[in-house]
Coordinates of C-alpha atoms in Angstrom, one line a residue:
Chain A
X1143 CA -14.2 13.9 -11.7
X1144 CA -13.8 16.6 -9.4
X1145 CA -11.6 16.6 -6.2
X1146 CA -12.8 16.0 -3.0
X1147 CA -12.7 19.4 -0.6
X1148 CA -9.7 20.3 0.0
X1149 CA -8.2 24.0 1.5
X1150 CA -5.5 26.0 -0.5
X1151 CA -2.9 27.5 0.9
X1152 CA -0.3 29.8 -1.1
X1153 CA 2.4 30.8 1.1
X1154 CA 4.6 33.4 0.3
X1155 CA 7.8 32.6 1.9
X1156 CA 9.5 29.3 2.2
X1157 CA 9.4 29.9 6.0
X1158 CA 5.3 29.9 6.2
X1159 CA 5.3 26.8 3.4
X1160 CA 6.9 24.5 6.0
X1161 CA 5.3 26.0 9.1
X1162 CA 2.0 24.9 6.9
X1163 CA 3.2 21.5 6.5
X1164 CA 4.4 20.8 10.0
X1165 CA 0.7 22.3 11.1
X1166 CA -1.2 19.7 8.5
X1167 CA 1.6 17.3 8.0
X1168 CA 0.4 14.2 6.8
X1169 CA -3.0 15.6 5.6
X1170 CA -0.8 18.5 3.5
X1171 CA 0.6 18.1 -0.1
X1172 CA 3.0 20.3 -1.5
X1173 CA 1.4 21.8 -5.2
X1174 CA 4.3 22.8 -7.4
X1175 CA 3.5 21.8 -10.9
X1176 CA 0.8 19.5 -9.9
X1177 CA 0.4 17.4 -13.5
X1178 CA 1.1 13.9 -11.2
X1179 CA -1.0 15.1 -8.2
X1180 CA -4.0 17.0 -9.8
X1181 CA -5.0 14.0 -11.7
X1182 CA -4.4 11.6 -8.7
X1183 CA -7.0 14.8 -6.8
X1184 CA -9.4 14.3 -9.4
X1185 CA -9.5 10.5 -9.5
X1186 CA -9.6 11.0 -5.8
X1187 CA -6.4 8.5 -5.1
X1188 CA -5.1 11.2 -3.4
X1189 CA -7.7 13.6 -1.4
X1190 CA -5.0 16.1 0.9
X1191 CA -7.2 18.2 3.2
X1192 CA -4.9 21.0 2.6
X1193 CA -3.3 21.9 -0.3
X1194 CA 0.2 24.0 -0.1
X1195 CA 0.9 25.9 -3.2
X1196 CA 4.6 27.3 -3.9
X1197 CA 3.6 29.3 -6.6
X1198 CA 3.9 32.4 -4.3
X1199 CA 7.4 31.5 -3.0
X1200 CA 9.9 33.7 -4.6
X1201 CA 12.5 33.1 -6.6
X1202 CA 15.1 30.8 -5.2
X1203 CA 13.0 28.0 -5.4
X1204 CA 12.6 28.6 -9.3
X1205 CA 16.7 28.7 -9.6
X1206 CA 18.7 26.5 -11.9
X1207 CA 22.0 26.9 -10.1
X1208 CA 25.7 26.0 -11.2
X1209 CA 27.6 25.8 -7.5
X1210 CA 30.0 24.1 -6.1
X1211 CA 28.1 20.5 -5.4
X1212 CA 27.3 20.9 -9.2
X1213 CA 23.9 21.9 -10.8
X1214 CA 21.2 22.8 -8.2
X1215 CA 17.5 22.3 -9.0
X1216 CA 14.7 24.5 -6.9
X1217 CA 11.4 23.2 -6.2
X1218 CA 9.4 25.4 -8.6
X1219 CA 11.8 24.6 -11.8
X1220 CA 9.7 23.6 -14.3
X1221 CA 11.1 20.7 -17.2
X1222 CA 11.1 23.0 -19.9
X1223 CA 13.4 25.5 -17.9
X1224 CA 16.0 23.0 -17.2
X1225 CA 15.9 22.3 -21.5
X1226 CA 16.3 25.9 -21.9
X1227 CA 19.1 26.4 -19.5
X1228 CA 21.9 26.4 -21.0
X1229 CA 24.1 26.0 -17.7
X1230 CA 22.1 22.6 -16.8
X1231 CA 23.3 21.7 -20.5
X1232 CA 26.3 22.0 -19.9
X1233 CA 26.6 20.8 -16.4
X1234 CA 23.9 17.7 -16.9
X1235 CA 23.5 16.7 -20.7
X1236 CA 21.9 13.1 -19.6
X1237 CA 19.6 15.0 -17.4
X1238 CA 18.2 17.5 -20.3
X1239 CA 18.2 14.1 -22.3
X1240 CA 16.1 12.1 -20.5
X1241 CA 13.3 15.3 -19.8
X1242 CA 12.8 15.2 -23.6
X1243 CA 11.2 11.6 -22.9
X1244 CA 9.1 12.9 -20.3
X1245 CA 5.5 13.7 -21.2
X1246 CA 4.7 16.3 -23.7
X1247 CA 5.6 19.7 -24.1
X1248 CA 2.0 20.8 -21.7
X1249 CA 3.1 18.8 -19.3
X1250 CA 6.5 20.2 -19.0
X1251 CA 6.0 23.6 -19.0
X1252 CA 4.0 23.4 -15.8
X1253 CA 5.5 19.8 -14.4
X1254 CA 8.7 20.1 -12.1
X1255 CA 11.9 18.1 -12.2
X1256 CA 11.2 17.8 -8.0
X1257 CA 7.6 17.3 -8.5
X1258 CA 8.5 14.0 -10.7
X1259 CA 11.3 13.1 -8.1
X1260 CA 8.3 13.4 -5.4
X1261 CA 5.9 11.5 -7.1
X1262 CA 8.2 8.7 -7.4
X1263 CA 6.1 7.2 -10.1
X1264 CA 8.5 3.2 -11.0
X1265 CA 8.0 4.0 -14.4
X1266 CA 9.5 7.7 -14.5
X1267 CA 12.9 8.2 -16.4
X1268 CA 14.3 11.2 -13.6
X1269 CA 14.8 8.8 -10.3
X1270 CA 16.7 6.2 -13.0
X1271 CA 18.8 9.2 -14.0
X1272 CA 19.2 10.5 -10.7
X1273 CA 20.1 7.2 -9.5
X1274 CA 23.2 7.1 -11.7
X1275 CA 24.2 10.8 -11.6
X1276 CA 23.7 9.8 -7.4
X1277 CA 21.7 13.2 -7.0
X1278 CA 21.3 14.7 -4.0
X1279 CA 18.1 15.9 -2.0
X1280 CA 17.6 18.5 0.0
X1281 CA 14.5 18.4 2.5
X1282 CA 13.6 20.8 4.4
X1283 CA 11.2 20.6 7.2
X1284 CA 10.3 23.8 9.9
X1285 CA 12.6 21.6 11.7
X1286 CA 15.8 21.7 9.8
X1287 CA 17.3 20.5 7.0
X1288 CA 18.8 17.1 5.4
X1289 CA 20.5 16.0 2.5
X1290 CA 19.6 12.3 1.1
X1291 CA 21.7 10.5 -1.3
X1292 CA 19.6 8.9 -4.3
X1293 CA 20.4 5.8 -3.1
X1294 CA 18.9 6.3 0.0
X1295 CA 16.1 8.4 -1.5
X1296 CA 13.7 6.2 -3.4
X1297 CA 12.2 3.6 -0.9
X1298 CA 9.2 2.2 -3.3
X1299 CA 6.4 2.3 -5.6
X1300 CA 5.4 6.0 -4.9
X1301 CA 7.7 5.9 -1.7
X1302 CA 10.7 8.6 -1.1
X1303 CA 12.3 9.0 2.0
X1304 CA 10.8 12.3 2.2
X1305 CA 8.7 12.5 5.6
X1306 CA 5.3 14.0 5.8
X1307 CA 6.4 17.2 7.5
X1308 CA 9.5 18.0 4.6
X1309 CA 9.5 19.6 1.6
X1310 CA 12.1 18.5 -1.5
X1311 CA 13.1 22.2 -2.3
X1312 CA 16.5 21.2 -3.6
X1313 CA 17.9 18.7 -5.9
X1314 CA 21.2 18.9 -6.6
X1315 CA 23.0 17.0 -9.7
X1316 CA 26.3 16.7 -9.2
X1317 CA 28.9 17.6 -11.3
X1318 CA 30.4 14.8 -14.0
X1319 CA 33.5 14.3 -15.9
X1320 CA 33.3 15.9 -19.3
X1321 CA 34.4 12.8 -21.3
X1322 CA 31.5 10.9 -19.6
X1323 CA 28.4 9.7 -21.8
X1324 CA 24.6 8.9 -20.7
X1325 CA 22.1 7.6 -22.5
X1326 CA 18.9 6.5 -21.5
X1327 CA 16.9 4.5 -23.8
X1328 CA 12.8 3.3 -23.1
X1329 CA 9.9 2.1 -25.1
X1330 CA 6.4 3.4 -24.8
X1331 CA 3.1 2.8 -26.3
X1332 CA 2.8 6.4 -27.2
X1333 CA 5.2 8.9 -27.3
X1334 CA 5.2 10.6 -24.3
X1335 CA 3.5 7.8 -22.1
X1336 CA 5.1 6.0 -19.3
X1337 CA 7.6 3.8 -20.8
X1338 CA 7.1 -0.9 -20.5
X1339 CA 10.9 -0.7 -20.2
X1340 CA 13.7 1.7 -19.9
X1341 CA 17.7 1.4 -19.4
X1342 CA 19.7 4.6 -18.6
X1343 CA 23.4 4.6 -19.0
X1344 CA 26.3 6.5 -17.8
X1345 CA 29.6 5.3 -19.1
X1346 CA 33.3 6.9 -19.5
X1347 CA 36.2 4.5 -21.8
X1348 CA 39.4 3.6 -20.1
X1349 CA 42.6 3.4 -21.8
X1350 CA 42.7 0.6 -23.8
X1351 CA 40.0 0.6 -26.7
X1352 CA 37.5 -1.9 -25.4
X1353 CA 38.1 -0.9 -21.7
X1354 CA 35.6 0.9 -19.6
X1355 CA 36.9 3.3 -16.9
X1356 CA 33.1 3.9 -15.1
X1357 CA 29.8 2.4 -15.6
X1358 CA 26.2 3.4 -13.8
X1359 CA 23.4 1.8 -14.9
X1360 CA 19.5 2.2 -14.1
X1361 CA 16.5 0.2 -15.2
X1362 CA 12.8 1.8 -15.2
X1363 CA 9.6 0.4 -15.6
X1364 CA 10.6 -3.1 -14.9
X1365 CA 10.6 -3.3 -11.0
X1366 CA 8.3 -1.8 -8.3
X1367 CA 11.1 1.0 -8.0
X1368 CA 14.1 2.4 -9.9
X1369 CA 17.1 0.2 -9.6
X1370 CA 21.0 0.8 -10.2
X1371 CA 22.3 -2.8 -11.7
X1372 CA 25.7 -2.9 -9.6
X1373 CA 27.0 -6.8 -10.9
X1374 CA 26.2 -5.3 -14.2
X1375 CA 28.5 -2.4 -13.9
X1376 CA 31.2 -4.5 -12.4
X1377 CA 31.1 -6.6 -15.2
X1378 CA 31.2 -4.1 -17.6
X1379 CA 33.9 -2.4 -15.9
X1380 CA 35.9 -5.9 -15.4
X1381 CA 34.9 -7.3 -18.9
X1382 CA 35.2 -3.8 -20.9
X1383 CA 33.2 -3.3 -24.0
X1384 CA 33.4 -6.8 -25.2
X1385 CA 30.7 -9.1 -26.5
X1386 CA 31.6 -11.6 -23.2
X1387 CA 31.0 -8.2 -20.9
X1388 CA 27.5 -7.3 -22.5
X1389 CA 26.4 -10.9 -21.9
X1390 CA 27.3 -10.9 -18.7
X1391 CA 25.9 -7.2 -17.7
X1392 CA 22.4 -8.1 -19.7
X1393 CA 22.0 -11.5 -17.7
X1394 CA 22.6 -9.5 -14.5
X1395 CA 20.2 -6.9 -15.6
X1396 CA 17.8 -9.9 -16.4
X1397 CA 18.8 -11.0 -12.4
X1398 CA 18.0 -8.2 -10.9
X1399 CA 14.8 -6.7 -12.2
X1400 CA 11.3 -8.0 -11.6
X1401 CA 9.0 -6.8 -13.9
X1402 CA 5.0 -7.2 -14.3
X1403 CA 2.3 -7.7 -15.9
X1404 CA -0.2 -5.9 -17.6
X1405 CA -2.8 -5.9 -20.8
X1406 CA 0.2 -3.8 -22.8
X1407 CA 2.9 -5.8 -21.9
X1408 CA 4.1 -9.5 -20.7
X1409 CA 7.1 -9.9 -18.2
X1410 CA 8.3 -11.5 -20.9
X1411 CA 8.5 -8.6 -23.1
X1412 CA 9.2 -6.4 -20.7
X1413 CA 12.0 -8.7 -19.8
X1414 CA 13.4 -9.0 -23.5
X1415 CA 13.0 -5.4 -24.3
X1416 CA 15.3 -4.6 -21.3
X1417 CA 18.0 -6.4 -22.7
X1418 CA 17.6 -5.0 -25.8
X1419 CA 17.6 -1.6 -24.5
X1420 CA 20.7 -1.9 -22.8
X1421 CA 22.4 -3.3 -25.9
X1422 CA 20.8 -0.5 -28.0
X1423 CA 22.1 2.1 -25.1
X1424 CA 25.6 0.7 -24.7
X1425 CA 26.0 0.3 -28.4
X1426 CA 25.1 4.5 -28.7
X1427 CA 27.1 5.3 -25.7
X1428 CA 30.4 3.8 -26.6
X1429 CA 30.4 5.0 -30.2
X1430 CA 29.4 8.3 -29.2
X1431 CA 32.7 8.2 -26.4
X1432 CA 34.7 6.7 -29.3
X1433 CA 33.9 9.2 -31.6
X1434 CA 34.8 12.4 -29.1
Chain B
X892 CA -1.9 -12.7 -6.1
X893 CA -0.4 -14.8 -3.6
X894 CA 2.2 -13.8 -1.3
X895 CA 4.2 -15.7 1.2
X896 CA 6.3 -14.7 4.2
X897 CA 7.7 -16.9 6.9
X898 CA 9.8 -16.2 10.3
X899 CA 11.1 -18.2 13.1
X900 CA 10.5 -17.6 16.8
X901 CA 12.3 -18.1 20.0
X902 CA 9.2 -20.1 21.8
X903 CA 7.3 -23.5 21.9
X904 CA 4.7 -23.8 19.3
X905 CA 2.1 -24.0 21.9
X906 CA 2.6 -20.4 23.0
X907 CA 3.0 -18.7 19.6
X908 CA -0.6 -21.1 18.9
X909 CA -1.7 -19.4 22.1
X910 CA -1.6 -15.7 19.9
X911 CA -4.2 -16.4 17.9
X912 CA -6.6 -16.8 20.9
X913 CA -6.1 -12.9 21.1
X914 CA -7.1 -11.7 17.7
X915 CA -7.4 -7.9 19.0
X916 CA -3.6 -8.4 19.5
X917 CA -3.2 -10.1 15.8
X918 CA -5.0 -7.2 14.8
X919 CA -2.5 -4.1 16.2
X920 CA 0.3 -6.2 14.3
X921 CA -0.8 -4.8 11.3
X922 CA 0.7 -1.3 10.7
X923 CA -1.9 1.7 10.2
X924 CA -4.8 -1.1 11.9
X925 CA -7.4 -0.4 14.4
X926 CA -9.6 -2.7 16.0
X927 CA -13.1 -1.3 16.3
X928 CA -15.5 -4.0 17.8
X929 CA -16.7 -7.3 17.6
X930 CA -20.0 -8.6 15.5
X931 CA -20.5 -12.7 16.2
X932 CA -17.4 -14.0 14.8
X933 CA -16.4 -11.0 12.7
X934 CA -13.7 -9.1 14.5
X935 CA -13.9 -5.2 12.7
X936 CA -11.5 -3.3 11.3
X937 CA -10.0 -0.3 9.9
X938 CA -6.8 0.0 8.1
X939 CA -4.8 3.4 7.2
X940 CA -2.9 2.7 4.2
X941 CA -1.0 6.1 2.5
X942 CA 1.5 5.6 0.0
X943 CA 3.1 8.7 -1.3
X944 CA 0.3 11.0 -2.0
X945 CA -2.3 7.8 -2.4
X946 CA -4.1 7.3 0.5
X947 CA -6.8 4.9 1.2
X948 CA -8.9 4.1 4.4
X949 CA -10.0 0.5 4.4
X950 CA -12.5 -0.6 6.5
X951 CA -13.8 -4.1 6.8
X952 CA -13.9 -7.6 8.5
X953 CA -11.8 -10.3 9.5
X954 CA -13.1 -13.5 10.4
X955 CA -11.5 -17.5 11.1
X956 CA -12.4 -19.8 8.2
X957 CA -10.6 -22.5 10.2
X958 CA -8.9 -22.8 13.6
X959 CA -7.4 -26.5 13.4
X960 CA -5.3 -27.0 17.2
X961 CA -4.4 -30.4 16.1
X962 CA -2.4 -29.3 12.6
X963 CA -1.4 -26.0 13.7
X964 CA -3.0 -24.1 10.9
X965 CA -5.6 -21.3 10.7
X966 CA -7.4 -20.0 7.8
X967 CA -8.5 -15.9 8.1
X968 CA -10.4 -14.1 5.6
X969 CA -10.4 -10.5 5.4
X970 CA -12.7 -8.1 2.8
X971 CA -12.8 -4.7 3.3
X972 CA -13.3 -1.9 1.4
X973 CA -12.2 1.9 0.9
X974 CA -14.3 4.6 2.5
X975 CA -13.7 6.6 -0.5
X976 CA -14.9 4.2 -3.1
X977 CA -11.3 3.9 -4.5
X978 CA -10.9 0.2 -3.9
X979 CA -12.0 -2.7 -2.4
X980 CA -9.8 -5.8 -1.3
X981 CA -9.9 -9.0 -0.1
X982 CA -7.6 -11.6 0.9
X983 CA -7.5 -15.4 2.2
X984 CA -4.5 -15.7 5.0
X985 CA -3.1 -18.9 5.4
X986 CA -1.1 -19.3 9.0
X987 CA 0.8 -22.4 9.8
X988 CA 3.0 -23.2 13.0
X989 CA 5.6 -25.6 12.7
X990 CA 7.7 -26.6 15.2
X991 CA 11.5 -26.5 14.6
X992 CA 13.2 -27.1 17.9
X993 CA 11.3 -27.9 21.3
X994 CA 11.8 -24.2 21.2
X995 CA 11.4 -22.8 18.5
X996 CA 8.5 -22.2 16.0
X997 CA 8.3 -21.5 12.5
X998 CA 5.6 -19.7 11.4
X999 CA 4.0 -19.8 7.4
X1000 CA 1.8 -17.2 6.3
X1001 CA 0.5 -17.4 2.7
X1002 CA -1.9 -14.3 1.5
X1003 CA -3.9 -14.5 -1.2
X1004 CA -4.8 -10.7 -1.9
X1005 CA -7.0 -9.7 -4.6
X1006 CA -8.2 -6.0 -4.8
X1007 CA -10.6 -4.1 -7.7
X1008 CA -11.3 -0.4 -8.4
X1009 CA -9.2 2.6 -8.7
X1010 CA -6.2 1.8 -6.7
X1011 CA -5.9 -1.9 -8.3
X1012 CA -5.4 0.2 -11.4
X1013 CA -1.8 0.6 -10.5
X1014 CA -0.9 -2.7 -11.5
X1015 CA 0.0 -6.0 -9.7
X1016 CA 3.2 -5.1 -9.4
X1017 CA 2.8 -1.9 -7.2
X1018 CA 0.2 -3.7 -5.3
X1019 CA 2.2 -7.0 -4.7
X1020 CA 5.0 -4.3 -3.8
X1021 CA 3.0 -2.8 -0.9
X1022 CA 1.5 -5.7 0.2
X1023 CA 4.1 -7.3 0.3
X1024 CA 6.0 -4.6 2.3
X1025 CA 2.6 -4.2 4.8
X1026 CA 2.7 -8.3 5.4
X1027 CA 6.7 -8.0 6.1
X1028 CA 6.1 -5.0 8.6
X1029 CA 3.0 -7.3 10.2
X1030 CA 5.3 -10.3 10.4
X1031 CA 7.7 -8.5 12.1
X1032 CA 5.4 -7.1 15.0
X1033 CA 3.9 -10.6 15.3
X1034 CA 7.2 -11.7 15.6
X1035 CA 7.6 -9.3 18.5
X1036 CA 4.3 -10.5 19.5
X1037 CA 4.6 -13.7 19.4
X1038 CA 8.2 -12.9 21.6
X1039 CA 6.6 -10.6 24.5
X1040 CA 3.4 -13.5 24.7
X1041 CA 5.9 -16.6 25.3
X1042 CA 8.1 -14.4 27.4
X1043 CA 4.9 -13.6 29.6
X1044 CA 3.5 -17.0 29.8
X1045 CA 6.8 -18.0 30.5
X1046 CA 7.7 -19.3 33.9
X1047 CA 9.3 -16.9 36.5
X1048 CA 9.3 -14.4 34.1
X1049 CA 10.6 -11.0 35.8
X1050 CA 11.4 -8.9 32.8
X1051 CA 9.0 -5.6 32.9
X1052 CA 8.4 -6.4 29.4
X1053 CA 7.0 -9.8 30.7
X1054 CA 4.7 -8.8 33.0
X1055 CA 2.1 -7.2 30.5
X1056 CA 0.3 -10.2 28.9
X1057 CA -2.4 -7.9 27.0
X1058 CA -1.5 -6.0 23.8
X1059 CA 0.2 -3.3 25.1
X1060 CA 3.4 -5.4 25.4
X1061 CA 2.9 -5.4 21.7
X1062 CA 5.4 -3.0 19.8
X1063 CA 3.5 -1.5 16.9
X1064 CA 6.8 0.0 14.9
X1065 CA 6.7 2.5 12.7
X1066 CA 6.6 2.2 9.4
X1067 CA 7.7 5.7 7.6
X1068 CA 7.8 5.0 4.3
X1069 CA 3.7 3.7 4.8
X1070 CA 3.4 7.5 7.1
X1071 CA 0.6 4.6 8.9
X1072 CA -1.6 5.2 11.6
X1073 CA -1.6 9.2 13.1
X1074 CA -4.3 10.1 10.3
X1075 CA -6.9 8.1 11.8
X1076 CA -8.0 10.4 14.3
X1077 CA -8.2 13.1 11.5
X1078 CA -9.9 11.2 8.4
X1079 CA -12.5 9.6 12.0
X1080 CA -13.6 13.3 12.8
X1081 CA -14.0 14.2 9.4
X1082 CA -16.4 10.7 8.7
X1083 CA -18.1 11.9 12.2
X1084 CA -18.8 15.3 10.3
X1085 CA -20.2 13.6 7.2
X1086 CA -22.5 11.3 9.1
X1087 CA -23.8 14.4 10.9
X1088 CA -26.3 15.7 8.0
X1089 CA -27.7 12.2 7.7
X1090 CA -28.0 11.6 11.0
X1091 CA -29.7 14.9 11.6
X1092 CA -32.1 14.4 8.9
X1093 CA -33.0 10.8 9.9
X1094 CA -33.8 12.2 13.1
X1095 CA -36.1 15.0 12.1
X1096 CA -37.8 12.8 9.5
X1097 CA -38.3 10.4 12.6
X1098 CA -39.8 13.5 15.1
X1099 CA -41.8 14.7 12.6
X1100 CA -43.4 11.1 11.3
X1101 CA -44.0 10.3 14.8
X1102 CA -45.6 13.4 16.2
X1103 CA -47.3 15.0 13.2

């Protein structure tokens, strides 16, 4: 299908971007990489009268960034930068990780890390991950500025606490203890789909051997948004790595996610393949800590 | 898929009944909803809905299956469907008032949404998510509602709030997250445009069949 009119803008500064959106606010849409919100054009979900393409802006939106608040994101930076930057691999190992389970390689050469964390799509592996790596967003309106904790960030299904008026043209991943470990584990029909289930995992070992010093944990797929598990991280954290701990995180996993539905998948499965996930991703995390 | 929210008010369960009576005010309880007119017993509406960059213009009408004084209950069907084609939705509301204190009224609403097309491609979860968020936000101004009508009925009421019995003591709150409502005037105008061409061509078809 074709999408429905719509007028394009491509602004060259940052500056005339957000005057744009403030003028057309919530009839705008920001264009970066556009592989979530083309496809939503052309099945006409989404019809914006006016469409604002960054394409034009120059470079410091297409940064990758190591500063002080840790690894810095621009608007424009594409998924297959980030794999090839060899500072983000460094910085955020779990981060370059988890884009390898996104898509395909077309899609990531022209998709955006702040595209995906726009879309908000429940299913997506980057709000899980920056959910435990507690990211932070930048938006900026013609306004003023804001930062927004991940926490804070992702409201819903497709819901962000970015207002109609802002533009995400920063995410910033902060810096992490070297001895720390992230895994993030999901099943999916096809590789490269949008995953039934998916756990993502951020762990660092205490001193004794079975004791854990940090936990953050995710799930994807399985609720209407992202959610961190915190009475599973506490009893990690209070249990260690210890077959009474794992029982007790997975059954507080099972708590606290809701999933659905569909032709592909039971909330049964969906359910069962969770635990299983985070026992497949706890497993890999600790013996991968244990073996450093 | 069924859906069920409930809330207790501060007032008799004869004047939170006495709400229903104004449906227009029902209505503006419902974030991103207009009231447009009145056909028999069909009340019409519109309803705004955008969620992230999903938007969806729903446009139908809402009618009482039942109106029982006696029990307390009321029954309200709503269809409507998406000026776009993306969707269409109905649902079956269920309201029941039941008195907890001399004062105080609890209120039961049960929705029974169902929706086909595009949007209901999203799954039930999604949709059970955002209608579930939409019914919370419309509980919540009924509440109000339901607050500014008993304090207006209520005797010797001298509150400024209290002395607007209509809909305007009403507070429609924002929903952010839902960006509701301020598009209407926009997506309106643009429907007005759209209806122009047919209109103009009905019309010469009409002077020309009728003259010539």
């Amino acid at each position: 299908m074709k999408p429905a009119p719509f007028i394009y803008h491509a602004p060259a500064t940052l500056a005339e971007c957000l005057q744009l959106l403030a003028q057309h606010n919530d009839e705008a849409a920001v264009l970066a990489g556009g592989q979530s919100l083309l496809p939503l054009m052309r099945f006409r979900l989404a019809q914006p009268a006016h469409l604002i393409a960054i394409r034009n802006i120059a470079d410091d939106l297409r940064s990758i960034r190591n500063t002080d608040d840790g690894l810095a994101i621009g608007a424009g930076v594409t998924y297959i930068a980030v794999q090839r930057s060899a500072e983000a691999r460094a910085a955020c190992p779990g981060l370059v990780n988890a884009i390898e389970l996104v898509a395909h390689p077309a899609v990531r050469t022209r998709g955006t890390i702040c595209g995906n964390l726009c879309q908000a799509d429940p299913a997506s592996e980057l709000p899980a991950i920056a959910l435990i790596m507690e990211a932070r967003f930048k938006l900026r309106s013609a306004s003023g500025e804001r930062v927004v904790a991940a926490k804070d960030y992702f409201l819903g299904p497709y819901m962000t606490a970015r207002k109609s008026d802002e533009m995400l043209t920063e995410v910033v991943f902060p810096r992490r203890p070297s001895e720390e470990k992230v895994v993030i584990k999901e099943i999916t029909r096809l590789r490269g789909g949008f995953p039934l289930a998916g756990v993502a995992l951020a762990l660092m070992r205490g001193k004794g051997s079975t004791s854990l010093s940090s936990v953050a944990l995710a799930c994807f797929g399985v609720n209407a948004k992202q959610i961190r598990v915190p009475e599973a991280e506490a009893a990690l954290v209070s249990h260690g790595y210890t077959a009474a701990g794992i029982a007790a995180a997975a059954d507080a996993i099972d708590r606290a996610i809701h999933p659905h539905a569909d032709p592909f998948a039971s909330v049964e499965y969906r359910r069962s393949a969770t635990r299983t996930l985070f026992q497949r991703a706890i497993k890999e995390a600790h013996e991968e800590v244990s073996a450093q | 898929m069924i859906l069920n929210n409930e809330f207790v008010v501060e007032a008799p369960v004869e004047r939170a009944w006495a709400l229903l009576d104004e449906v227009e005010s029902v209505i503006s309880c419902m974030p991103g909803a207009t009231y447009i007119g009145r056909e028999g017993g069909d009340y019409k509406v519109s309803i705004k809905v955008k969620v992230g960059a999903i938007s969806a213009n729903f446009q139908g009408m809402v009618q009482f299956l039942e109106k029982n004084e006696a029990a307390r209950t009321a029954k309200i069907r709503g269809t409507g469907k998406d000026l776009g084609g993306k969707a269409s939705a109905s649902a079956t509301i269920n309201v029941k008032f039941e008195p907890v204190t001399a004062a105080r009224t609890k209120v039961l609403v049960e929705t029974d949404l169902a929706m086909t097309g595009r949007l209901a491609q999203f799954g039930g979860g999604v949709i059970a998510d955002i209608a579930s968020r939409l019914i919370e936000q419309f509980t919540q101004n009924l509440h109000a509602a339901v607050l500014a009508q008993a304090a207006s009925s209520a005797p010797g009421a001298a509150a400024p709030i209290a002395a607007t019995p209509d809909s305007s003591g009403i507070t429609q709150q924002e929903v952010p997250e839902l960006n509701l409502g301020p598009v209407i005037a926009a997506s309106a105008l643009r429907a007005v445009k759209r209806a122009a061409v047919p209109v103009l061509f009905f019309l010469m078809g009409w002077i020309f069949g009728r003259f010539f």
